[in-house]
CSV table of N, CA and C in Angstrom, one decimal:
chain,number,residue,atom,x,y,z
A,22,UNK,N,-334.2,-26.7,94.7
A,22,UNK,CA,-332.9,-26.4,94.3
A,22,UNK,C,-332.2,-26.1,95.7
A,23,UNK,N,-331.1,-26.7,95.8
A,23,UNK,CA,-330.4,-26.5,97.1
A,23,UNK,C,-329.7,-25.3,97.3
A,24,UNK,N,-330.0,-24.6,98.3
A,24,UNK,CA,-329.6,-23.2,98.5
A,24,UNK,C,-327.9,-23.1,98.6
A,25,UNK,N,-327.3,-24.2,99.0
A,25,UNK,CA,-326.0,-24.2,99.0
A,25,UNK,C,-325.1,-24.6,97.9
A,26,UNK,N,-325.8,-25.1,96.9
A,26,UNK,CA,-325.1,-25.5,95.7
A,26,UNK,C,-325.3,-24.4,94.7
A,27,UNK,N,-324.2,-24.0,94.0
A,27,UNK,CA,-324.4,-23.1,92.8
A,27,UNK,C,-325.1,-23.8,91.6
A,28,UNK,N,-325.6,-23.1,90.6
A,28,UNK,CA,-326.2,-23.6,89.5
A,28,UNK,C,-325.0,-24.3,88.7
A,29,UNK,N,-325.3,-25.3,88.0
A,29,UNK,CA,-324.2,-26.1,87.1
A,29,UNK,C,-323.7,-25.1,86.0
A,30,UNK,N,-322.5,-25.3,85.7
A,30,UNK,CA,-322.0,-24.4,84.6
A,30,UNK,C,-321.5,-25.2,83.4
A,31,UNK,N,-322.1,-24.9,82.2
A,31,UNK,CA,-321.8,-25.8,81.1
A,31,UNK,C,-321.1,-24.9,80.0
A,32,UNK,N,-319.8,-25.1,79.8
A,32,UNK,CA,-319.1,-24.4,78.8
A,32,UNK,C,-319.4,-24.9,77.4
A,33,UNK,N,-320.0,-26.0,77.2
A,33,UNK,CA,-320.2,-26.5,76.1
A,33,UNK,C,-321.6,-26.1,75.3
A,34,UNK,N,-322.3,-25.2,76.1
A,34,UNK,CA,-323.5,-24.7,75.6
A,34,UNK,C,-323.3,-23.2,75.4
A,35,UNK,N,-323.6,-22.7,74.2
A,35,UNK,CA,-323.5,-21.4,73.8
A,35,UNK,C,-324.4,-20.5,74.6
A,36,UNK,N,-324.0,-19.2,75.1
A,36,UNK,CA,-324.8,-18.4,75.8
A,36,UNK,C,-324.9,-17.0,75.1
A,37,UNK,N,-326.0,-16.3,75.0
A,37,UNK,CA,-326.1,-15.1,74.3
A,37,UNK,C,-324.9,-14.1,74.5
A,38,UNK,N,-324.6,-13.8,75.9
A,38,UNK,CA,-323.7,-12.8,76.2
A,38,UNK,C,-322.3,-13.2,75.7
A,39,UNK,N,-322.1,-14.5,75.8
A,39,UNK,CA,-320.7,-14.9,75.3
A,39,UNK,C,-320.5,-15.0,73.7
A,40,UNK,N,-321.7,-15.2,73.1
A,40,UNK,CA,-321.8,-15.2,71.7
A,40,UNK,C,-321.4,-13.8,71.2
A,41,UNK,N,-322.2,-12.8,71.9
A,41,UNK,CA,-322.0,-11.4,71.6
A,41,UNK,C,-320.4,-11.0,71.8
A,42,UNK,N,-320.0,-11.5,72.9
A,42,UNK,CA,-318.4,-11.1,73.1
A,42,UNK,C,-317.6,-11.7,71.9
A,43,UNK,N,-317.9,-12.9,71.4
A,43,UNK,CA,-317.1,-13.5,70.3
A,43,UNK,C,-317.3,-12.6,69.1
A,44,UNK,N,-318.4,-12.1,68.8
A,44,UNK,CA,-318.9,-11.3,67.7
A,44,UNK,C,-318.0,-10.0,67.8
A,45,UNK,N,-317.7,-9.5,69.0
A,45,UNK,CA,-317.1,-8.2,69.1
A,45,UNK,C,-315.5,-8.5,69.2
A,46,UNK,N,-315.1,-9.7,69.2
A,46,UNK,CA,-313.8,-10.1,69.2
A,46,UNK,C,-313.1,-10.3,70.5
A,47,UNK,N,-314.1,-10.3,71.4
A,47,UNK,CA,-313.5,-10.4,72.8
A,47,UNK,C,-312.8,-11.7,73.3
A,48,UNK,N,-312.6,-11.9,74.5
A,48,UNK,CA,-311.8,-13.0,74.9
A,48,UNK,C,-312.5,-13.8,76.1
A,49,UNK,N,-313.8,-13.5,76.3
A,49,UNK,CA,-314.4,-14.0,77.3
A,49,UNK,C,-315.7,-15.0,76.7
A,50,UNK,N,-315.1,-16.0,76.0
A,50,UNK,CA,-316.1,-16.9,75.5
A,50,UNK,C,-315.4,-18.3,75.3
A,51,UNK,N,-316.2,-19.3,75.1
A,51,UNK,CA,-315.7,-20.7,74.8
A,51,UNK,C,-316.0,-21.2,73.5
A,52,UNK,N,-315.4,-22.2,73.1
A,52,UNK,CA,-315.4,-22.8,71.7
A,52,UNK,C,-316.9,-23.0,71.2
A,53,UNK,N,-317.8,-23.2,72.1
A,53,UNK,CA,-319.4,-23.4,71.7
A,53,UNK,C,-319.8,-22.1,71.3
A,54,UNK,N,-319.3,-21.0,72.1
A,54,UNK,CA,-320.0,-19.7,71.7
A,54,UNK,C,-319.3,-19.2,70.4
A,55,UNK,N,-318.2,-19.4,70.2
A,55,UNK,CA,-317.5,-19.1,68.9
A,55,UNK,C,-318.1,-19.8,67.8
A,56,UNK,N,-318.5,-21.0,67.8
A,56,UNK,CA,-319.1,-21.8,66.9
A,56,UNK,C,-320.6,-21.2,66.5
A,57,UNK,N,-321.1,-20.8,67.6
A,57,UNK,CA,-322.6,-20.2,67.4
A,57,UNK,C,-322.4,-18.8,66.9
A,58,UNK,N,-321.3,-18.1,67.1
A,58,UNK,CA,-321.3,-16.7,66.4
A,58,UNK,C,-320.9,-16.7,65.0
A,59,UNK,N,-320.1,-17.8,64.5
A,59,UNK,CA,-319.6,-17.8,63.0
A,59,UNK,C,-320.8,-17.9,62.1
A,60,UNK,N,-321.8,-18.6,62.3
A,60,UNK,CA,-322.8,-18.5,61.2
A,60,UNK,C,-323.6,-17.1,61.2
A,61,UNK,N,-323.8,-16.6,62.3
A,61,UNK,CA,-324.4,-15.4,62.2
A,61,UNK,C,-323.7,-14.2,61.7
A,62,UNK,N,-322.3,-14.3,61.9
A,62,UNK,CA,-321.4,-13.3,61.3
A,62,UNK,C,-321.3,-13.4,59.8
A,63,UNK,N,-321.4,-14.7,59.2
A,63,UNK,CA,-321.5,-15.1,57.8
A,63,UNK,C,-322.7,-14.4,57.2
A,64,UNK,N,-323.9,-14.6,57.9
A,64,UNK,CA,-325.1,-14.0,57.4
A,64,UNK,C,-325.1,-12.5,57.3
A,65,UNK,N,-324.4,-11.8,58.3
A,65,UNK,CA,-324.4,-10.4,58.2
A,65,UNK,C,-323.5,-9.8,57.2
A,66,UNK,N,-322.6,-10.4,56.6
A,66,UNK,CA,-321.6,-10.0,55.7
A,66,UNK,C,-322.2,-9.9,54.4
């Protein structure tokens, strides 16, 4: 890995911290995170 290049960022891949933010009703998530959060929220209802 090149020390001068930051790791790639993919907003189309859900990440646990952002999915959790979506569950809490936060604003720091992307559509992929929201989509991943919805089925889990339905299962808990």
